[in-house]
Every structure is written in C-alpha cells, then in structure tokens.
mmCIF file of C-alpha atoms and ligand atoms in Angstrom:
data_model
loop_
_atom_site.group_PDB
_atom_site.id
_atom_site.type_symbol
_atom_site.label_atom_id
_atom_site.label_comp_id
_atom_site.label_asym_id
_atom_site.label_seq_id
_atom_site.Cartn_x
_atom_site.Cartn_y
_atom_site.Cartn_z
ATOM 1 C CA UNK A 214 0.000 0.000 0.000
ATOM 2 C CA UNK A 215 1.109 3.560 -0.638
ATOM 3 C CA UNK A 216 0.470 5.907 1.526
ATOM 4 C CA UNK A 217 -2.436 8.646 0.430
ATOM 5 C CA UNK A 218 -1.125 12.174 1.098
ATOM 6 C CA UNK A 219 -3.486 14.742 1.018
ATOM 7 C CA UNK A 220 -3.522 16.854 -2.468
ATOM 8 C CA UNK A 221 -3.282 20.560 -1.864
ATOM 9 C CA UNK A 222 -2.289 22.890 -4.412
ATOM 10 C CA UNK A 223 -0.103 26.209 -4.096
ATOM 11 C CA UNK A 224 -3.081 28.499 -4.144
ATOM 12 C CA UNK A 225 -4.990 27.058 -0.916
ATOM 13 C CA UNK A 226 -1.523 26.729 1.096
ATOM 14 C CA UNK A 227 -1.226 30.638 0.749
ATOM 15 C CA UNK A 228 -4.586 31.194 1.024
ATOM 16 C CA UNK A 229 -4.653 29.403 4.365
ATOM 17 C CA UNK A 230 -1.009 30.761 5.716
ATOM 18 C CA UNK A 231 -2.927 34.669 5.291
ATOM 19 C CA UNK A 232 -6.038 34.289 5.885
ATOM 20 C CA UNK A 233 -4.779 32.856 9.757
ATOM 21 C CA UNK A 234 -1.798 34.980 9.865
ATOM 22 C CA UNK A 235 -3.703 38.247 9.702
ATOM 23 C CA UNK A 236 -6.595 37.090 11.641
ATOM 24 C CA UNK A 237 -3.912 36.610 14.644
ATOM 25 C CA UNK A 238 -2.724 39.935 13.869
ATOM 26 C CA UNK A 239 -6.265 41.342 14.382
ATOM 27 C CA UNK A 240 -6.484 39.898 17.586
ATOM 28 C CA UNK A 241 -3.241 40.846 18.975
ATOM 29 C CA UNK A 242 -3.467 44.449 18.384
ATOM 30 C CA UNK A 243 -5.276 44.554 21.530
ATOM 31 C CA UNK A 244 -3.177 42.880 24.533
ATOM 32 C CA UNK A 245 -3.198 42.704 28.536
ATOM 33 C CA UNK A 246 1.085 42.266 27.978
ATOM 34 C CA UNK A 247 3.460 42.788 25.569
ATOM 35 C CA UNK A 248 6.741 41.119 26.488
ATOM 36 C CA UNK A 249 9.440 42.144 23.937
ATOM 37 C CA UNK A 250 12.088 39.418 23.756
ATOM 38 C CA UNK A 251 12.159 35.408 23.875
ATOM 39 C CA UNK A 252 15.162 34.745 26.153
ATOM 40 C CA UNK A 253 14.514 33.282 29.294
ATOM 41 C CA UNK A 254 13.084 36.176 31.187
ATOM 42 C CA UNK A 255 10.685 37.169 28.672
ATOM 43 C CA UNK A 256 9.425 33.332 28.354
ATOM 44 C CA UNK A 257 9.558 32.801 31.917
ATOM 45 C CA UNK A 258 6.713 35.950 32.330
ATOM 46 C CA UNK A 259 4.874 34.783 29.296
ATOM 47 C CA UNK A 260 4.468 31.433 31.043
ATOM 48 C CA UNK A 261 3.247 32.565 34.367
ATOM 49 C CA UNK A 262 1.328 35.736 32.850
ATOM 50 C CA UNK A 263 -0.554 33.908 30.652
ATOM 51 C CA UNK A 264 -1.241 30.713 32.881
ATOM 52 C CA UNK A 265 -3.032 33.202 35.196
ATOM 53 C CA UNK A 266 -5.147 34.081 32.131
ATOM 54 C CA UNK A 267 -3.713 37.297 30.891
ATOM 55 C CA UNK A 268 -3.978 37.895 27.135
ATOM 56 C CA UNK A 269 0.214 37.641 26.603
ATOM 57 C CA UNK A 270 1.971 38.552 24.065
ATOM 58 C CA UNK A 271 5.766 38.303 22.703
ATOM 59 C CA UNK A 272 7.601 39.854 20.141
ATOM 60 C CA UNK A 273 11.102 38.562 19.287
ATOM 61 C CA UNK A 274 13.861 39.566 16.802
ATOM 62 C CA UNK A 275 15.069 36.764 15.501
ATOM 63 C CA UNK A 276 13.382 33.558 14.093
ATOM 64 C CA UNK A 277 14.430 31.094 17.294
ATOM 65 C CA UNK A 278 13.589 31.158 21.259
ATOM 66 C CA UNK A 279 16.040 31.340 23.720
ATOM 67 C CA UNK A 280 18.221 34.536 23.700
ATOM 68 C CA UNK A 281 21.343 33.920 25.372
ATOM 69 C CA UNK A 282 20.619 30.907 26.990
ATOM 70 C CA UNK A 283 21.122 29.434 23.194
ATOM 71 C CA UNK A 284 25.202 29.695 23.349
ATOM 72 C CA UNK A 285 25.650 29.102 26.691
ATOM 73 C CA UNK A 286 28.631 30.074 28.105
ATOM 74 C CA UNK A 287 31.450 30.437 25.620
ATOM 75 C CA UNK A 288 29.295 28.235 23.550
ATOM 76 C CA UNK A 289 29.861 25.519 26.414
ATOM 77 C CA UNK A 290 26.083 24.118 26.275
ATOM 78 C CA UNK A 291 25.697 23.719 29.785
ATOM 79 C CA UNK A 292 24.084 27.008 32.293
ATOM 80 C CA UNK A 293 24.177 27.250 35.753
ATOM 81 C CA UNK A 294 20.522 27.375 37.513
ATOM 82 C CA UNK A 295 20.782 27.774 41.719
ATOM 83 C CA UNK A 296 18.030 27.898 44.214
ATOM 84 C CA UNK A 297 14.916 28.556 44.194
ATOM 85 C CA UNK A 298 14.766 29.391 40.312
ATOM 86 C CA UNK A 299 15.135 25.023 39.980
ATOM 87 C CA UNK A 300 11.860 25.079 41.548
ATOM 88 C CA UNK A 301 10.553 26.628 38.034
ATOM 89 C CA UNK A 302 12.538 24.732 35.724
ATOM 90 C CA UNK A 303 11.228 21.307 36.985
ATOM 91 C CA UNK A 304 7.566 22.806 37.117
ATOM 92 C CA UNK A 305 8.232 23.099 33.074
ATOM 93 C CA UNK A 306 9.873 19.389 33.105
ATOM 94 C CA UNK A 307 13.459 20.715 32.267
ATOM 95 C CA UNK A 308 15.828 18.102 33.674
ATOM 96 C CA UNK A 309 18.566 19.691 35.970
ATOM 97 C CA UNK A 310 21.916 17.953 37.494
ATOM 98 C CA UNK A 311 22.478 18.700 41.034
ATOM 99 C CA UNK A 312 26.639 19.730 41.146
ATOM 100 C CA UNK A 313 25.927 20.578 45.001
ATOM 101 C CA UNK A 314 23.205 21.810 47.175
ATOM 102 C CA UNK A 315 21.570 24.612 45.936
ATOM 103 C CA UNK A 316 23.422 24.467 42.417
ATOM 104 C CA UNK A 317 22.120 22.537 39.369
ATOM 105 C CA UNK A 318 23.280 22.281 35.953
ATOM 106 C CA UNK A 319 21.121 22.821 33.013
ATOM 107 C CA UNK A 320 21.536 21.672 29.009
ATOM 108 C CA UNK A 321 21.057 24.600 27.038
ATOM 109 C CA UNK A 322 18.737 23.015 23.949
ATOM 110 C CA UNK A 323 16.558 21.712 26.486
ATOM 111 C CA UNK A 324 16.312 24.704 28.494
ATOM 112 C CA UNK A 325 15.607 26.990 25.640
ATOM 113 C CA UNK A 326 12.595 24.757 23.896
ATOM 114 C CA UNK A 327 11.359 23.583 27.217
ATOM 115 C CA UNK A 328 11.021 27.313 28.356
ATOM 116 C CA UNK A 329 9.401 27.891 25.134
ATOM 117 C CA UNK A 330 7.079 25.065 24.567
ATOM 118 C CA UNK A 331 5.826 25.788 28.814
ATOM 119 C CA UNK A 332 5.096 29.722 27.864
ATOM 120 C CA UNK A 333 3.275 28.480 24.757
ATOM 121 C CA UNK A 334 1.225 25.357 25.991
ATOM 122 C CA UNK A 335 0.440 28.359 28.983
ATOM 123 C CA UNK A 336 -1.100 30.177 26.171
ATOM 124 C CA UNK A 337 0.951 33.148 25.299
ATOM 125 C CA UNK A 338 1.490 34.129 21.851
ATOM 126 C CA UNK A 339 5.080 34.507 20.402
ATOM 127 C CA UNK A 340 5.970 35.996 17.161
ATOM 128 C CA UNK A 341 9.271 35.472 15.485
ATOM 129 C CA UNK A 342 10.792 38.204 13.127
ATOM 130 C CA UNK A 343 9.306 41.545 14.743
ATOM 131 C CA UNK A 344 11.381 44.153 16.096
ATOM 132 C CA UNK A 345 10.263 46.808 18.910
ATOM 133 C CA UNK A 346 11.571 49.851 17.931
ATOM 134 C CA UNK A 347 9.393 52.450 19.912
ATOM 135 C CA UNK A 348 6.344 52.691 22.613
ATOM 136 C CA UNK A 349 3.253 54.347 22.056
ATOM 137 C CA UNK A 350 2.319 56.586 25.756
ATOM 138 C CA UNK A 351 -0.757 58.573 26.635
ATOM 139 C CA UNK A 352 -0.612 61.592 28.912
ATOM 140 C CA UNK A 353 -3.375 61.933 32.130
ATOM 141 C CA UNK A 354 -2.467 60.035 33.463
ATOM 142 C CA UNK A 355 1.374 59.755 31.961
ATOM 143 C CA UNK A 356 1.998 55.963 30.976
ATOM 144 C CA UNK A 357 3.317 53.475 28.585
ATOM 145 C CA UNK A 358 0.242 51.939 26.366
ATOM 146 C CA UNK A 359 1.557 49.808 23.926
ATOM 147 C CA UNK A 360 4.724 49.217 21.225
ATOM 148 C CA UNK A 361 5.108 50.285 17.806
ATOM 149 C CA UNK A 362 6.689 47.328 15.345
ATOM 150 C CA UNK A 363 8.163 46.673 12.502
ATOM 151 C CA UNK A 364 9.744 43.033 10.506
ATOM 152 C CA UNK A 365 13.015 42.600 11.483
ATOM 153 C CA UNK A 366 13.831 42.062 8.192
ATOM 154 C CA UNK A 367 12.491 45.424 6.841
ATOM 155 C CA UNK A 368 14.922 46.919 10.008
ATOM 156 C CA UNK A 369 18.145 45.017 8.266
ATOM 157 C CA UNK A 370 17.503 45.621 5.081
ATOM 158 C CA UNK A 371 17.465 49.489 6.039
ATOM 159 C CA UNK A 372 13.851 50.902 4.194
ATOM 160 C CA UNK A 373 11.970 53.527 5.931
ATOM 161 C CA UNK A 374 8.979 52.045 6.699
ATOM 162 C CA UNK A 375 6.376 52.932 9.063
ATOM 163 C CA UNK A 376 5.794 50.531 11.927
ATOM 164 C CA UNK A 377 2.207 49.337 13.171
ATOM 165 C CA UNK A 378 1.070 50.060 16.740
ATOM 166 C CA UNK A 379 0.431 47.441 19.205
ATOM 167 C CA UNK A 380 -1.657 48.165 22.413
ATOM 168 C CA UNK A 381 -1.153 46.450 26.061
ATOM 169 C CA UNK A 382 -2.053 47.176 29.772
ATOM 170 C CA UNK A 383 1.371 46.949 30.608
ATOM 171 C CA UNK A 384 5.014 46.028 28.546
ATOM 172 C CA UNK A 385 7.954 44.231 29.399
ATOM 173 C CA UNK A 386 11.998 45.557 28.809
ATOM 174 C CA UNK A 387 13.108 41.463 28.828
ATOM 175 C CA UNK A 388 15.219 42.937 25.518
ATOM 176 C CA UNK A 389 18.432 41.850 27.387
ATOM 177 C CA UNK A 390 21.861 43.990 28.261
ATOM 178 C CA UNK A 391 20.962 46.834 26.087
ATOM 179 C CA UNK A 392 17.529 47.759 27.487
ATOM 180 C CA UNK A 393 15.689 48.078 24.307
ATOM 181 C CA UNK A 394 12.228 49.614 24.990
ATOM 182 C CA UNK A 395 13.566 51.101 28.408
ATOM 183 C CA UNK A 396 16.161 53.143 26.315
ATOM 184 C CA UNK A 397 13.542 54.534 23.861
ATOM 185 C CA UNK A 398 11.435 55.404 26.605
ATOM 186 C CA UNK A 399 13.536 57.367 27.909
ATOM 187 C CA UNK A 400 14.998 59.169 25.130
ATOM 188 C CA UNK A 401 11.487 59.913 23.441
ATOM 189 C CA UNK A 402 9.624 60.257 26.577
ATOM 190 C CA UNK A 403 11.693 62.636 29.197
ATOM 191 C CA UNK A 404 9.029 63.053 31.455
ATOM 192 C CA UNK A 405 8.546 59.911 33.046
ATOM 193 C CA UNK A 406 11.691 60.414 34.089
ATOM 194 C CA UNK A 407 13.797 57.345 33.229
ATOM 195 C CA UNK A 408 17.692 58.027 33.827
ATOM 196 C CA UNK A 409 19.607 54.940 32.505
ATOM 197 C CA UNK A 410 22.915 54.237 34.658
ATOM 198 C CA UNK A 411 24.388 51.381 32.575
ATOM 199 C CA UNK A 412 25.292 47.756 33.826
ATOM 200 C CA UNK A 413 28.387 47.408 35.333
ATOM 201 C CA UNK A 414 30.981 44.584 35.277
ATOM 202 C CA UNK A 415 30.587 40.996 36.505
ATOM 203 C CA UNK A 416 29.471 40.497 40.419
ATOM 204 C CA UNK A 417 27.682 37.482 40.100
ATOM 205 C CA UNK A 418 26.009 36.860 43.386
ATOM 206 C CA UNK A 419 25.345 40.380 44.236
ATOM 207 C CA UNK A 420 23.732 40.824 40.996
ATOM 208 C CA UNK A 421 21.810 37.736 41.082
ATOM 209 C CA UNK A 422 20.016 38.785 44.353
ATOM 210 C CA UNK A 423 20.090 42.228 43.107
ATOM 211 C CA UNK A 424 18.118 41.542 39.935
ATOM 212 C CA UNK A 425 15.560 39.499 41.055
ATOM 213 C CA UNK A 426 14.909 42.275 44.352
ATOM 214 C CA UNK A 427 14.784 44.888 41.258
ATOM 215 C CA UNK A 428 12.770 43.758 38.531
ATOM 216 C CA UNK A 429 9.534 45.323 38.317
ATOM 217 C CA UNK A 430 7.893 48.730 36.644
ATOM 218 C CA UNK A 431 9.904 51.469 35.530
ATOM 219 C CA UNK A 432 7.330 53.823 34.859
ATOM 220 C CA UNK A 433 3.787 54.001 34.354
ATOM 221 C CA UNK A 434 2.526 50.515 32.366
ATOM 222 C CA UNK A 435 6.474 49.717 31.671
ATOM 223 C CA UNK A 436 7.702 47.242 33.397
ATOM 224 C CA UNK A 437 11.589 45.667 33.251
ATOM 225 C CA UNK A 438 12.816 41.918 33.683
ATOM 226 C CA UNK A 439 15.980 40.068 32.985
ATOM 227 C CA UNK A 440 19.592 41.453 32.031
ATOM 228 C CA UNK A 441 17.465 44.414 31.071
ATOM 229 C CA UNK A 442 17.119 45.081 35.223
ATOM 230 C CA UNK A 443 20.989 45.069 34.684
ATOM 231 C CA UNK A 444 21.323 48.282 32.794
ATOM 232 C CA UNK A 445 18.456 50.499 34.189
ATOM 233 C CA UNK A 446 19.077 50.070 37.658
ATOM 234 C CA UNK A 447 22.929 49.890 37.342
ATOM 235 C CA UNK A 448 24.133 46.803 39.020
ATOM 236 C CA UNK A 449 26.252 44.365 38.008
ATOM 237 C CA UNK A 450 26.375 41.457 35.375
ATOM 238 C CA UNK A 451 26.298 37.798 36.541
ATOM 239 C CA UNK A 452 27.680 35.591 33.564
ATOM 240 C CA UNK A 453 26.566 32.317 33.130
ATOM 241 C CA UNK A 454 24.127 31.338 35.662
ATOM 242 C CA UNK A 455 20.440 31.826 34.760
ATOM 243 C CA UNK A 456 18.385 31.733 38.127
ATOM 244 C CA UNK A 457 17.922 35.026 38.444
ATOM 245 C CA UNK A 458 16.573 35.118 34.850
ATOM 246 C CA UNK A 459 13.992 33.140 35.303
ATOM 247 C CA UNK A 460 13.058 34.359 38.635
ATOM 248 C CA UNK A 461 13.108 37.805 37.544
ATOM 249 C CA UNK A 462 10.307 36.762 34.461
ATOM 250 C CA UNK A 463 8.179 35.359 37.586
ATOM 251 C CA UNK A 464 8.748 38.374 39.517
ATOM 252 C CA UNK A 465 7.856 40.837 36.790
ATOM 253 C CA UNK A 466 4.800 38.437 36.197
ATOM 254 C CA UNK A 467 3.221 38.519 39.738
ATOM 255 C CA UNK A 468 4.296 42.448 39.676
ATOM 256 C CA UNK A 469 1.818 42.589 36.736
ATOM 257 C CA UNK A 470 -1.084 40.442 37.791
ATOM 258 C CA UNK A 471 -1.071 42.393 41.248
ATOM 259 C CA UNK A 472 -0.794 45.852 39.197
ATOM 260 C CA UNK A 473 -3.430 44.917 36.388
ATOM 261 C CA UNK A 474 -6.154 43.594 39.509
ATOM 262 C CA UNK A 475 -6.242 47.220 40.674
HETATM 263 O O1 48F B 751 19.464 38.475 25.830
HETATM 264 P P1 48F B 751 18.375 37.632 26.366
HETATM 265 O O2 48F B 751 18.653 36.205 26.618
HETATM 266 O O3 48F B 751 17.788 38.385 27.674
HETATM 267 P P2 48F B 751 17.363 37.850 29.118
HETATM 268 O O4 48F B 751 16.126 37.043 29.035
HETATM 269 O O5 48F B 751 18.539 36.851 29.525
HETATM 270 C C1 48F B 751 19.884 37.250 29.565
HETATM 271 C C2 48F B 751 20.779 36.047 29.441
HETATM 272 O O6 48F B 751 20.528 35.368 28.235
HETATM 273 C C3 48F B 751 22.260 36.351 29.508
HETATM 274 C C4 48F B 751 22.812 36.588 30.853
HETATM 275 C C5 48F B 751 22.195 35.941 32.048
HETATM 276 O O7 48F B 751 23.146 35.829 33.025
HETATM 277 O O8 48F B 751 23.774 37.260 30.955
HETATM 278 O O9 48F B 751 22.568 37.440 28.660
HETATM 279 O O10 48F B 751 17.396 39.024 29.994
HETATM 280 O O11 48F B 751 17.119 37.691 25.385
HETATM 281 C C6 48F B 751 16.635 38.899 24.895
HETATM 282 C C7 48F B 751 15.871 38.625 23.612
HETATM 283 O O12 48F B 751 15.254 39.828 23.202
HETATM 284 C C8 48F B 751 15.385 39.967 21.785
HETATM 285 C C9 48F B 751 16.717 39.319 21.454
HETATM 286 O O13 48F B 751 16.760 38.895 20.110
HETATM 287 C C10 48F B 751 16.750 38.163 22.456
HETATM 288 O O14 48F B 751 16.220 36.975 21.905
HETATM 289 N N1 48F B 751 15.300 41.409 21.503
HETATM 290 C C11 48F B 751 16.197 42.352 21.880
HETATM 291 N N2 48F B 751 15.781 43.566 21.502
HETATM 292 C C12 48F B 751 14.589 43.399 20.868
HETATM 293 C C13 48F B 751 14.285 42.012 20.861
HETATM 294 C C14 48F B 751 13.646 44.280 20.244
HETATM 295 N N3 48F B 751 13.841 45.589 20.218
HETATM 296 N N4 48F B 751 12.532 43.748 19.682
HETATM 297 C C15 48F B 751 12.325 42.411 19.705
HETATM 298 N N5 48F B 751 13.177 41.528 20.287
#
C-alpha cells in the first residue's frame, strides 16, 4: 500500500497561511502584555502571565527562542541554575543535574525549547521576526500603552517604513543587556523620568540577588525583567548562571497580575 497524502495545491496553502496569519494579527493588536524578547526572562513571564489568564503577548527579533541561553557560556552548552529558580525549571519538566546543594546544571537546547514550549502550551502568543523599535504613551495620566513594530527584516535591510502600533495594559523591557524599549522610553519620553545608569561589570552573586529584588515597573505601564534590570538600575552582570533570569520573568509576572487587579 502507498500511503495517500493529502492533495493541496499552491493556491490554498497561501490562502490558508494569510487568511490565519492576519486574523492573529487582528487579535493581537489589543493585549493585557506585551513582552518584547524570547530569552529566558521574557518566556519565563509569558508562562506565568498567561497561565493566570492574561492575554500575553511576545515579540522577538530573531526567528528562534532562547536569547542567550542558546550559546551558553562560551558556547559551552551547559548554564548554571541555583536555588529557588530550579523550583521553576522542573515545574516546566526541564531536567537539571544537582553539582551541590543549591546548584544545578542545566543543558542549554533543552532549556531553551522547554522554556518555550511551557510559555506556549500556557497560552501566550510569540511571534518570530518583529522588532520593537518604539512605545506608544498617553498623557493623564502619563503611561506606557503599547509598542510600535516593525519586521526585522524590513529593520536590516534598512527601508523607511512605518511601523504598526500594538496596544497592552502593561510592557515588558526582557530585551536583554541593552535595554531596548527602556532606552527609547527614555529618550522619546523625558518626562517619566527614566535616567539609565548602565550595567556594570561581573558580580555574580550580588547581581543575582540584586536583579531578582529589582525587577519590576519602571514607569507608568512599563515594566523591566531580565539582564534588562541590569542596565536600568545599574548593578552588576552575573555571567553564566540563569536563576535570576527566570526568577526575575516570575517576579515581573506577579508584579503585573497584582498591578493589572487594581
Ligand atoms: O538576551 P536575552 O537572553 O535576555 P534575558 O532574558 O537573559 C539574559 C541572558 O541570556 C544572559 C545573561 C544571564 O546571566 O547574561 O545574557 O534578559 O534575550 C533577549 C531577547 O530579546 C530579543 C533578542 O533577540 C533576544 O532573543 N530582543 C532584543 N531587543 C529586541 C528584541 C527588540 N527591540 N525587539 C524584539 N526583540
């Protein structure tokens, strides 16, 4: 017997891919969250915002999940996780090797989809190939309302091109060490006040504690999580070890859920 596969021709497979592309776009012009960036804070929030039902949504630069977790260290595919953050990894069914109390290790492939496929199945939307290049803000009262986007691939290729507009209760800076949204904000938008003091160099376990205690809103419905915490607040970098990472995405989460309730 040989096996029947379905006969489809070229015009119904691009009929299909638009017809549910832009009707996801139409829904996600509205959102309760906009997290910009896939790495692990940014999926880490997605998975906890949008378990407690928030309508969640991510925009990431590049076609893949992960952010830095992807390389690991030095492209060494192993990442350190400590206490309590191992607490979340096993929740998502990421397999960890305990080196000593306290201190797991962590395969980098399997952290990456895992962290992925648990913000997904949770029900947050993530779209690959979008860029955040500005915020949209309202005035009385003063506050961040939303993002303004463009392809990624538009960005490289250098055309001026108008971006769409993208609205949420509240948005996430999980853009990594350069601060992305935070640093746009701040430039475009002096009066909310944002002064940027820049990440300093590596003090790993001060700046694990530091990042987690300091993750949270920035300004009015803009919230930071992740290395991103790193540059706004000044503290230091911590390398390789991702607890604070994911902790910080859980933080920024429950910061959320508490702020959007009132
Ligand atoms: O850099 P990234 O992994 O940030 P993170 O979640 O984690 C940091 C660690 O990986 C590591 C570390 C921990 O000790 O030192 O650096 O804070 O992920 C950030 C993601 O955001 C995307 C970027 O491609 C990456 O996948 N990104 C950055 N800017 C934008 C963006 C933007 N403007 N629009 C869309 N995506």
């Amino acid at each position: 017997d040989s096996i029947k596969i379905k006969a489809i021709d070229e015009v119904k497979i691009s009929r299909y891919i638009i017809k549910q592309t832009m009707e996801d776009w139409m829904n996600f012009v509205e959102n309760d969250v906009v997290i910009v960036g896939a790495g692990p804070a940014g999926m880490s929030a997605a998975y906890y915002l949008a378990k407690h039902g928030l309508k969640t949504l991510v925009f990431e630069r590049r076609l893949s999940f992960g952010g830095g977790i992807g390389g690991g260290a030095m492209l060494f595919h192993k990442l350190v996780i400590e206490s309590p953050a191992d607490e979340v990894l096993k929740e998502m069914n990421i397999r960890l090797e305990k080196v000593e109390d306290g201190v797991y290790i962590v395969d980098s492939a399997e952290f990456m989809a895992k962290l992925a496929a648990s913000a997904i199945d949770a029900g947050a939307k993530i779209i690959h190939g979008v860029t955040v290049d500005d915020v949209i803000f309202r005035e009385n009262p003063l506050r961040v309302a939303g993002v303004a986007v463009e392809w990624t691939a538009t960005q490289m290729a250098g055309l001026h091109v108008d971006p769409v507009f993208i609205s949420a209760k509240a948005v996430v800076d999980a853009t990594g060490h350069d601060a992305e949204v935070v640093a746009v904000a701040s430039r475009k938008i002096p009066e909310l006040g944002i002064v940027i003091p820049g990440e300093r160099s590596a003090y790993s376990e001060m700046a694990e504690k530091l990042t987690v205690e300091q993750t949270g809103v920035v300004a009015p419905g803009l919230y930071v999580a992740g290395m991103s915490v790193t540059e706004v607040r000044g503290l230091p970098r911590m390398g390789p070890i991702f607890g604070s990472m994911v902790l910080s995405g859980k933080k920024v989460a429950e910061d959320i859920i508490k702020d959007l309730r009132n």
